[in-house]
PDB file of C-alpha atoms in Angstrom:
ATOM      1  CA  MET H   1     112.395 -44.115 -85.885  1.00  0.00           C
ATOM      2  CA  TYR H   2     112.500 -47.371 -87.770  1.00  0.00           C
ATOM      3  CA  LYS H   3     115.680 -49.394 -87.897  1.00  0.00           C
ATOM      4  CA  THR H   4     116.846 -49.851 -91.488  1.00  0.00           C
ATOM      5  CA  GLY H   5     118.751 -53.079 -91.989  1.00  0.00           C
ATOM      6  CA  CYS H   6     120.362 -54.995 -94.806  1.00  0.00           C
ATOM      7  CA  SER H   7     119.846 -58.518 -96.099  1.00  0.00           C
ATOM      8  CA  THR H   8     122.866 -60.740 -96.591  1.00  0.00           C
ATOM      9  CA  ILE H   9     121.364 -61.375-100.049  1.00  0.00           C
ATOM     10  CA  THR H  10     122.975 -58.061-100.971  1.00  0.00           C
ATOM     11  CA  PHE H  11     126.398 -59.665-100.409  1.00  0.00           C
ATOM     12  CA  ARG H  12     125.440 -63.217-101.319  1.00  0.00           C
ATOM     13  CA  LYS H  13     128.729 -63.768-103.204  1.00  0.00           C
ATOM     14  CA  LEU H  14     130.594 -63.564 -99.905  1.00  0.00           C
ATOM     15  CA  LYS H  15     130.596 -66.194 -97.218  1.00  0.00           C
ATOM     16  CA  LEU H  16     128.075 -65.568 -94.448  1.00  0.00           C
ATOM     17  CA  GLU H  17     130.682 -64.562 -91.883  1.00  0.00           C
ATOM     18  CA  GLU H  18     132.238 -62.066 -94.313  1.00  0.00           C
ATOM     19  CA  SER H  19     128.836 -60.690 -95.236  1.00  0.00           C
ATOM     20  CA  LEU H  20     127.889 -60.101 -91.587  1.00  0.00           C
ATOM     21  CA  LYS H  21     131.115 -58.269 -90.818  1.00  0.00           C
ATOM     22  CA  LEU H  22     130.865 -56.149 -93.958  1.00  0.00           C
ATOM     23  CA  ILE H  23     127.267 -55.131 -93.262  1.00  0.00           C
ATOM     24  CA  SER H  24     128.251 -54.210 -89.710  1.00  0.00           C
ATOM     25  CA  SER H  25     131.191 -52.123 -90.995  1.00  0.00           C
ATOM     26  CA  LEU H  26     128.656 -50.079 -92.954  1.00  0.00           C
ATOM     27  CA  ASN H  27     126.919 -49.271 -89.664  1.00  0.00           C
ATOM     28  CA  PHE H  28     123.825 -51.408 -90.112  1.00  0.00           C
ATOM     29  CA  LYS H  29     122.531 -52.845 -86.862  1.00  0.00           C
ATOM     30  CA  LYS H  30     119.769 -55.082 -88.253  1.00  0.00           C
ATOM     31  CA  ILE H  31     120.070 -57.861 -90.844  1.00  0.00           C
ATOM     32  CA  ASP H  32     118.181 -60.618 -92.587  1.00  0.00           C
ATOM     33  CA  ILE H  33     120.078 -63.799 -93.368  1.00  0.00           C
ATOM     34  CA  GLY H  34     119.314 -65.371 -96.726  1.00  0.00           C
ATOM     35  CA  MET H  35     119.228 -69.158 -96.859  1.00  0.00           C
ATOM     36  CA  LEU H  36     118.163 -69.485-100.486  1.00  0.00           C
ATOM     37  CA  GLY H  37     119.828 -72.455-102.167  1.00  0.00           C
ATOM     38  CA  LYS H  38     122.742 -71.724-104.455  1.00  0.00           C
ATOM     39  CA  TYR H  39     121.518 -68.158-104.977  1.00  0.00           C
ATOM     40  CA  CYS H  40     122.347 -67.103-101.430  1.00  0.00           C
ATOM     41  CA  PRO H  41     123.837 -70.094 -99.576  1.00  0.00           C
ATOM     42  CA  HIS H  42     124.159 -68.415 -96.185  1.00  0.00           C
ATOM     43  CA  TYR H  43     123.299 -71.542 -94.221  1.00  0.00           C
ATOM     44  CA  ILE H  44     124.098 -71.749 -90.550  1.00  0.00           C
ATOM     45  CA  SER H  45     125.894 -74.865 -89.355  1.00  0.00           C
ATOM     46  CA  ASP H  46     127.347 -73.386 -86.162  1.00  0.00           C
ATOM     47  CA  THR H  47     124.859 -71.139 -84.371  1.00  0.00           C
ATOM     48  CA  GLY H  48     127.321 -70.396 -81.566  1.00  0.00           C
ATOM     49  CA  LYS H  49     129.875 -69.072 -84.034  1.00  0.00           C
ATOM     50  CA  ILE H  50     127.319 -66.811 -85.702  1.00  0.00           C
ATOM     51  CA  LEU H  51     126.112 -65.570 -82.319  1.00  0.00           C
ATOM     52  CA  GLN H  52     129.675 -64.611 -81.457  1.00  0.00           C
ATOM     53  CA  ILE H  53     130.084 -62.694 -84.732  1.00  0.00           C
ATOM     54  CA  LEU H  54     126.776 -60.890 -84.113  1.00  0.00           C
ATOM     55  CA  LYS H  55     127.854 -59.935 -80.603  1.00  0.00           C
ATOM     56  CA  GLU H  56     131.317 -58.769 -81.639  1.00  0.00           C
ATOM     57  CA  ASN H  57     129.873 -56.660 -84.450  1.00  0.00           C
ATOM     58  CA  ASN H  58     126.862 -55.308 -82.543  1.00  0.00           C
ATOM     59  CA  ILE H  59     124.235 -56.516 -85.018  1.00  0.00           C
ATOM     60  CA  GLU H  60     120.914 -58.301 -84.608  1.00  0.00           C
ATOM     61  CA  VAL H  61     119.076 -60.673 -86.951  1.00  0.00           C
ATOM     62  CA  SER H  62     115.491 -59.708 -87.798  1.00  0.00           C
ATOM     63  CA  THR H  63     114.506 -62.836 -89.738  1.00  0.00           C
ATOM     64  CA  LEU H  64     115.875 -65.813 -91.587  1.00  0.00           C
ATOM     65  CA  ASN H  65     114.800 -65.812 -95.234  1.00  0.00           C
ATOM     66  CA  VAL H  66     114.478 -69.505 -96.050  1.00  0.00           C
ATOM     67  CA  ASN H  67     113.706 -71.208 -99.343  1.00  0.00           C
ATOM     68  CA  VAL H  68     114.084 -74.965 -99.581  1.00  0.00           C
ATOM     69  CA  GLY H  69     111.944 -77.026-101.882  1.00  0.00           C
ATOM     70  CA  ILE H  70     108.408 -76.150-103.018  1.00  0.00           C
ATOM     71  CA  LEU H  71     105.796 -76.360-100.254  1.00  0.00           C
ATOM     72  CA  ASN H  72     102.986 -77.549-102.514  1.00  0.00           C
ATOM     73  CA  HIS H  73     105.045 -79.985-104.580  1.00  0.00           C
ATOM     74  CA  PRO H  74     103.985 -83.633-104.169  1.00  0.00           C
ATOM     75  CA  GLU H  75     107.639 -84.562-103.599  1.00  0.00           C
ATOM     76  CA  PHE H  76     108.259 -81.931-100.935  1.00  0.00           C
ATOM     77  CA  SER H  77     110.172 -84.131 -98.545  1.00  0.00           C
ATOM     78  CA  LYS H  78     110.263 -84.717 -94.832  1.00  0.00           C
ATOM     79  CA  LYS H  79     113.910 -83.652 -94.977  1.00  0.00           C
ATOM     80  CA  GLU H  80     112.968 -80.270 -96.457  1.00  0.00           C
ATOM     81  CA  PHE H  81     110.200 -79.829 -93.892  1.00  0.00           C
ATOM     82  CA  GLU H  82     112.627 -80.648 -91.081  1.00  0.00           C
ATOM     83  CA  PHE H  83     115.082 -78.120 -92.495  1.00  0.00           C
ATOM     84  CA  ILE H  84     112.524 -75.338 -92.084  1.00  0.00           C
ATOM     85  CA  LYS H  85     111.687 -76.552 -88.594  1.00  0.00           C
ATOM     86  CA  ASN H  86     115.400 -76.479 -87.719  1.00  0.00           C
ATOM     87  CA  SER H  87     115.595 -72.960 -89.166  1.00  0.00           C
ATOM     88  CA  ILE H  88     112.874 -71.948 -86.698  1.00  0.00           C
ATOM     89  CA  LYS H  89     115.002 -73.235 -83.826  1.00  0.00           C
ATOM     90  CA  ILE H  90     118.048 -71.386 -85.195  1.00  0.00           C
ATOM     91  CA  ALA H  91     115.926 -68.237 -85.500  1.00  0.00           C
ATOM     92  CA  LYS H  92     114.940 -68.572 -81.857  1.00  0.00           C
ATOM     93  CA  ASN H  93     118.569 -68.916 -80.794  1.00  0.00           C
ATOM     94  CA  LEU H  94     119.598 -65.890 -82.885  1.00  0.00           C
ATOM     95  CA  GLY H  95     116.816 -63.732 -81.450  1.00  0.00           C
ATOM     96  CA  CYS H  96     114.827 -63.428 -84.688  1.00  0.00           C
ATOM     97  CA  TYR H  97     111.144 -62.545 -84.634  1.00  0.00           C
ATOM     98  CA  GLY H  98     110.354 -64.534 -87.766  1.00  0.00           C
ATOM     99  CA  VAL H  99     111.247 -66.946 -90.545  1.00  0.00           C
ATOM    100  CA  THR H 100     110.245 -65.795 -94.028  1.00  0.00           C
ATOM    101  CA  ILE H 101     109.233 -68.443 -96.561  1.00  0.00           C
ATOM    102  CA  CYS H 102     107.788 -68.643-100.074  1.00  0.00           C
ATOM    103  CA  PRO H 103     104.071 -69.538-100.507  1.00  0.00           C
ATOM    104  CA  GLY H 104     104.741 -72.210-103.121  1.00  0.00           C
ATOM    105  CA  VAL H 105     104.431 -72.120-106.886  1.00  0.00           C
ATOM    106  CA  LYS H 106     101.767 -72.794-109.512  1.00  0.00           C
ATOM    107  CA  LEU H 107     101.794 -76.457-110.551  1.00  0.00           C
ATOM    108  CA  LYS H 108      98.302 -77.601-111.613  1.00  0.00           C
ATOM    109  CA  ASP H 109      95.106 -76.377-109.981  1.00  0.00           C
ATOM    110  CA  TRP H 110      95.643 -73.095-108.092  1.00  0.00           C
ATOM    111  CA  ARG H 111      93.317 -73.855-105.201  1.00  0.00           C
ATOM    112  CA  GLU H 112      94.711 -77.347-104.699  1.00  0.00           C
ATOM    113  CA  ASP H 113      98.226 -75.901-104.767  1.00  0.00           C
ATOM    114  CA  ALA H 114      97.281 -73.277-102.167  1.00  0.00           C
ATOM    115  CA  ILE H 115      95.653 -75.860 -99.888  1.00  0.00           C
ATOM    116  CA  LEU H 116      98.760 -78.072-100.022  1.00  0.00           C
ATOM    117  CA  SER H 117     100.920 -75.100 -99.075  1.00  0.00           C
ATOM    118  CA  ALA H 118      98.481 -74.077 -96.353  1.00  0.00           C
ATOM    119  CA  GLU H 119      98.655 -77.487 -94.706  1.00  0.00           C
ATOM    120  CA  LYS H 120     102.410 -77.209 -94.316  1.00  0.00           C
ATOM    121  CA  ILE H 121     102.300 -73.532 -93.320  1.00  0.00           C
ATOM    122  CA  GLU H 122      99.834 -74.314 -90.522  1.00  0.00           C
ATOM    123  CA  LYS H 123     102.105 -77.037 -89.125  1.00  0.00           C
ATOM    124  CA  LEU H 124     105.155 -74.760 -89.353  1.00  0.00           C
ATOM    125  CA  ALA H 125     103.237 -71.970 -87.603  1.00  0.00           C
ATOM    126  CA  GLU H 126     102.265 -74.307 -84.776  1.00  0.00           C
ATOM    127  CA  TYR H 127     105.876 -75.400 -84.435  1.00  0.00           C
ATOM    128  CA  GLY H 128     107.110 -71.819 -84.551  1.00  0.00           C
ATOM    129  CA  ARG H 129     104.716 -70.774 -81.812  1.00  0.00           C
ATOM    130  CA  LYS H 130     106.500 -73.124 -79.410  1.00  0.00           C
ATOM    131  CA  TYR H 131     109.671 -71.094 -79.995  1.00  0.00           C
ATOM    132  CA  GLY H 132     108.133 -67.632 -80.204  1.00  0.00           C
ATOM    133  CA  VAL H 133     109.011 -67.359 -83.918  1.00  0.00           C
ATOM    134  CA  GLU H 134     106.481 -66.260 -86.555  1.00  0.00           C
ATOM    135  CA  ILE H 135     106.150 -67.814 -89.976  1.00  0.00           C
ATOM    136  CA  SER H 136     106.030 -64.901 -92.391  1.00  0.00           C
ATOM    137  CA  ILE H 137     104.910 -65.598 -95.963  1.00  0.00           C
ATOM    138  CA  GLU H 138     106.385 -63.287 -98.599  1.00  0.00           C
ATOM    139  CA  ILE H 139     103.435 -62.303-100.799  1.00  0.00           C
ATOM    140  CA  PRO H 140     102.769 -61.156-103.419  1.00  0.00           C
ATOM    141  CA  HIS H 141     105.916 -62.383-105.144  1.00  0.00           C
ATOM    142  CA  LYS H 142     106.726 -62.893-108.805  1.00  0.00           C
ATOM    143  CA  GLY H 143     107.072 -66.533-109.816  1.00  0.00           C
ATOM    144  CA  THR H 144     104.994 -67.897-106.931  1.00  0.00           C
ATOM    145  CA  LEU H 145     101.411 -68.912-106.177  1.00  0.00           C
ATOM    146  CA  VAL H 146     100.599 -65.286-105.398  1.00  0.00           C
ATOM    147  CA  GLU H 147     101.215 -62.915-108.282  1.00  0.00           C
ATOM    148  CA  ASN H 148      98.039 -60.813-108.622  1.00  0.00           C
ATOM    149  CA  LYS H 149      95.191 -59.280-106.625  1.00  0.00           C
ATOM    150  CA  GLU H 150      92.828 -62.242-106.937  1.00  0.00           C
ATOM    151  CA  GLU H 151      95.487 -64.788-105.897  1.00  0.00           C
ATOM    152  CA  LEU H 152      96.505 -62.590-102.978  1.00  0.00           C
ATOM    153  CA  ARG H 153      92.973 -62.255-101.633  1.00  0.00           C
ATOM    154  CA  ASN H 154      92.267 -65.964-102.072  1.00  0.00           C
ATOM    155  CA  PHE H 155      95.545 -67.004-100.446  1.00  0.00           C
ATOM    156  CA  LEU H 156      94.943 -64.743 -97.454  1.00  0.00           C
ATOM    157  CA  HIS H 157      91.514 -66.368 -97.020  1.00  0.00           C
ATOM    158  CA  ILE H 158      92.961 -69.892 -97.146  1.00  0.00           C
ATOM    159  CA  VAL H 159      96.055 -69.221 -95.009  1.00  0.00           C
ATOM    160  CA  ASN H 160      94.447 -67.579 -92.014  1.00  0.00           C
ATOM    161  CA  PHE H 161      96.272 -69.197 -89.121  1.00  0.00           C
ATOM    162  CA  PRO H 162      97.643 -67.995 -85.780  1.00  0.00           C
ATOM    163  CA  ASN H 163     101.361 -67.170 -85.788  1.00  0.00           C
ATOM    164  CA  VAL H 164     101.354 -66.515 -89.534  1.00  0.00           C
ATOM    165  CA  SER H 165     102.239 -63.036 -90.746  1.00  0.00           C
ATOM    166  CA  TYR H 166     103.233 -61.640 -94.121  1.00  0.00           C
ATOM    167  CA  THR H 167     106.439 -60.165 -95.436  1.00  0.00           C
ATOM    168  CA  LEU H 168     105.683 -57.209 -97.698  1.00  0.00           C
ATOM    169  CA  ASP H 169     108.365 -56.689-100.341  1.00  0.00           C
ATOM    170  CA  THR H 170     107.730 -53.256-101.840  1.00  0.00           C
ATOM    171  CA  SER H 171     109.130 -54.180-105.255  1.00  0.00           C
ATOM    172  CA  HIS H 172     107.070 -57.330-105.695  1.00  0.00           C
ATOM    173  CA  PHE H 173     103.938 -55.597-104.372  1.00  0.00           C
ATOM    174  CA  TYR H 174     104.246 -52.873-106.996  1.00  0.00           C
ATOM    175  CA  TYR H 175     105.294 -55.183-109.823  1.00  0.00           C
ATOM    176  CA  CYS H 176     102.639 -57.834-109.206  1.00  0.00           C
ATOM    177  CA  LEU H 177      99.668 -55.645-108.232  1.00  0.00           C
ATOM    178  CA  LYS H 178     100.514 -52.485-110.188  1.00  0.00           C
ATOM    179  CA  ARG H 179      99.733 -50.481-107.073  1.00  0.00           C
ATOM    180  CA  GLN H 180     101.732 -48.409-104.672  1.00  0.00           C
ATOM    181  CA  PRO H 181     102.803 -50.327-101.526  1.00  0.00           C
ATOM    182  CA  SER H 182     101.097 -47.601 -99.477  1.00  0.00           C
ATOM    183  CA  GLN H 183      97.833 -49.273-100.539  1.00  0.00           C
ATOM    184  CA  PHE H 184      98.640 -52.488 -98.672  1.00  0.00           C
ATOM    185  CA  LEU H 185      95.719 -52.046 -96.286  1.00  0.00           C
ATOM    186  CA  GLN H 186      93.381 -52.775 -99.187  1.00  0.00           C
ATOM    187  CA  PHE H 187      94.632 -56.344 -98.946  1.00  0.00           C
ATOM    188  CA  PHE H 188      96.312 -57.056 -95.600  1.00  0.00           C
ATOM    189  CA  PRO H 189      94.945 -56.703 -92.057  1.00  0.00           C
ATOM    190  CA  PRO H 190      97.397 -54.285 -90.382  1.00  0.00           C
ATOM    191  CA  GLU H 191      98.262 -56.733 -87.614  1.00  0.00           C
ATOM    192  CA  LYS H 192      99.385 -59.288 -90.205  1.00  0.00           C
ATOM    193  CA  ILE H 193     102.250 -57.186 -91.595  1.00  0.00           C
ATOM    194  CA  GLY H 194     105.141 -59.004 -89.981  1.00  0.00           C
ATOM    195  CA  HIS H 195     108.196 -57.835 -91.924  1.00  0.00           C
ATOM    196  CA  ILE H 196     109.292 -55.452 -94.678  1.00  0.00           C
ATOM    197  CA  HIS H 197     111.720 -55.812 -97.594  1.00  0.00           C
ATOM    198  CA  LEU H 198     112.691 -52.613 -99.379  1.00  0.00           C
ATOM    199  CA  ARG H 199     113.466 -52.442-103.082  1.00  0.00           C
ATOM    200  CA  ASP H 200     112.109 -50.403-106.006  1.00  0.00           C
ATOM    201  CA  ALA H 201     110.277 -51.419-109.182  1.00  0.00           C
ATOM    202  CA  ASP H 202     108.649 -50.142-112.325  1.00  0.00           C
ATOM    203  CA  ASN H 203     106.312 -51.922-114.733  1.00  0.00           C
ATOM    204  CA  HIS H 204     109.168 -53.947-116.248  1.00  0.00           C
ATOM    205  CA  ASN H 205     111.672 -54.580-113.444  1.00  0.00           C
ATOM    206  CA  PHE H 206     111.336 -55.484-109.759  1.00  0.00           C
ATOM    207  CA  LEU H 207     115.061 -55.398-108.965  1.00  0.00           C
ATOM    208  CA  LEU H 208     115.592 -51.640-108.922  1.00  0.00           C
ATOM    209  CA  ILE H 209     117.429 -49.690-106.259  1.00  0.00           C
ATOM    210  CA  PRO H 210     115.095 -47.541-104.135  1.00  0.00           C
ATOM    211  CA  GLY H 211     114.795 -44.148-105.774  1.00  0.00           C
ATOM    212  CA  LYS H 212     115.261 -45.549-109.293  1.00  0.00           C
ATOM    213  CA  GLY H 213     111.729 -46.797-109.890  1.00  0.00           C
ATOM    214  CA  ASN H 214     108.110 -45.765-109.421  1.00  0.00           C
ATOM    215  CA  ILE H 215     107.527 -46.499-105.755  1.00  0.00           C
ATOM    216  CA  ASP H 216     106.476 -43.666-103.435  1.00  0.00           C
ATOM    217  CA  PHE H 217     108.405 -44.655-100.316  1.00  0.00           C
ATOM    218  CA  LYS H 218     107.387 -41.585 -98.307  1.00  0.00           C
ATOM    219  CA  SER H 219     103.696 -42.468 -98.597  1.00  0.00           C
ATOM    220  CA  PHE H 220     104.485 -46.084 -97.753  1.00  0.00           C
ATOM    221  CA  PHE H 221     106.325 -45.140 -94.577  1.00  0.00           C
ATOM    222  CA  GLU H 222     103.509 -42.791 -93.578  1.00  0.00           C
ATOM    223  CA  LYS H 223     101.065 -45.673 -93.893  1.00  0.00           C
ATOM    224  CA  LEU H 224     103.337 -47.953 -91.812  1.00  0.00           C
ATOM    225  CA  LYS H 225     103.416 -45.321 -89.097  1.00  0.00           C
ATOM    226  CA  SER H 226      99.627 -45.066 -89.195  1.00  0.00           C
ATOM    227  CA  ILE H 227      99.288 -48.762 -88.280  1.00  0.00           C
ATOM    228  CA  ASN H 228     102.022 -48.501 -85.636  1.00  0.00           C
ATOM    229  CA  TYR H 229     104.342 -50.930 -87.425  1.00  0.00           C
ATOM    230  CA  ARG H 230     107.322 -51.348 -85.086  1.00  0.00           C
ATOM    231  CA  ARG H 231     109.523 -53.919 -86.728  1.00  0.00           C
ATOM    232  CA  ASP H 232     112.466 -53.500 -89.074  1.00  0.00           C
ATOM    233  CA  LEU H 233     112.867 -52.319 -92.647  1.00  0.00           C
ATOM    234  CA  ILE H 234     115.346 -54.462 -94.561  1.00  0.00           C
ATOM    235  CA  LEU H 235     117.090 -53.321 -97.741  1.00  0.00           C
ATOM    236  CA  GLU H 236     117.276 -56.265-100.112  1.00  0.00           C
ATOM    237  CA  LEU H 237     119.413 -55.170-103.060  1.00  0.00           C
ATOM    238  CA  GLU H 238     120.130 -57.708-105.774  1.00  0.00           C
ATOM    239  CA  LEU H 239     122.890 -56.186-107.898  1.00  0.00           C
ATOM    240  CA  GLU H 240     123.957 -58.821-110.417  1.00  0.00           C
ATOM    241  CA  ASN H 241     127.017 -57.461-112.192  1.00  0.00           C
ATOM    242  CA  GLU H 242     128.685 -55.127-109.735  1.00  0.00           C
ATOM    243  CA  ASN H 243     131.720 -55.731-107.536  1.00  0.00           C
ATOM    244  CA  ILE H 244     131.683 -55.444-103.755  1.00  0.00           C
ATOM    245  CA  GLU H 245     132.919 -51.833-103.697  1.00  0.00           C
ATOM    246  CA  GLN H 246     130.215 -50.783-106.146  1.00  0.00           C
ATOM    247  CA  ILE H 247     127.567 -52.598-104.121  1.00  0.00           C
ATOM    248  CA  LYS H 248     128.746 -50.867-100.941  1.00  0.00           C
ATOM    249  CA  LYS H 249     128.496 -47.490-102.669  1.00  0.00           C
ATOM    250  CA  GLU H 250     125.001 -48.173-103.993  1.00  0.00           C
ATOM    251  CA  LEU H 251     123.899 -49.476-100.600  1.00  0.00           C
ATOM    252  CA  MET H 252     125.012 -46.318 -98.794  1.00  0.00           C
ATOM    253  CA  ILE H 253     123.284 -44.084-101.348  1.00  0.00           C
ATOM    254  CA  THR H 254     120.140 -46.167-100.945  1.00  0.00           C
ATOM    255  CA  ARG H 255     120.205 -45.940 -97.153  1.00  0.00           C
ATOM    256  CA  ARG H 256     120.457 -42.157 -97.305  1.00  0.00           C
ATOM    257  CA  PHE H 257     117.517 -42.076 -99.697  1.00  0.00           C
ATOM    258  CA  ILE H 258     115.415 -44.288 -97.405  1.00  0.00           C
ATOM    259  CA  GLU H 259     116.331 -42.280 -94.310  1.00  0.00           C
ATOM    260  CA  ASP H 260     115.314 -39.069 -96.077  1.00  0.00           C
ATOM    261  CA  CYS H 261     111.986 -40.656 -97.005  1.00  0.00           C
ATOM    262  CA  LEU H 262     111.446 -41.635 -93.390  1.00  0.00           C
ATOM    263  CA  LEU H 263     111.593 -37.978 -92.337  1.00  0.00           C
ATOM    264  CA  VAL H 264     107.893 -37.445 -92.977  1.00  0.00           C
TER     265      VAL H 264
END
């Protein structure tokens, strides 16, 4: 049985320590930590302190979800690059299997943008290999270099490096490609699926709670089982206008829905 976890993005309005304890109190054992600028500022300054909280609350970190700067931007700085490298070291210390990053964004020429991103991804992957931490690129994803079938196929051809996997977000997959996530093998080699984010979508919205959109999660989980995917499934709910108690309620309903879908 897969382990269903929760991203701290779901409780991004709380401090990291509070978010970890709350997620644990809801009986989740796996988490992603979002380090996404002001949107989810769950940055880790004291790894020892976070390790203690994880131990006391019996939870494990699957990946760090990191977004700092734009990989293919000409002014992407050494400081930003070093931040991702430091995140890899933190991930190693926390026991993560990966660090998830964005592929970059469209600036001028698509291929030139992709090559600039690829150069940095390759270096990060080499660095991550020293620590046993994968670099997992979240694609397709709205608002990035990879938003449709052609861009996805071209990006996979350009970024074909060891120690690089891909984070499949069900909502962005459906929204960008207009296909069910169960069709992911039409695009990705099975061994390259490194991590999963769970959320629902329809043709107009990629921020829906699982069960509220068009995604067939049962078929998706059947396909994951067919490729022997053994890593975690992380709920990544982004509820904008609800208070903590409402978010907790929605999260528990969502987990029951996902667990029912897994019984296939």
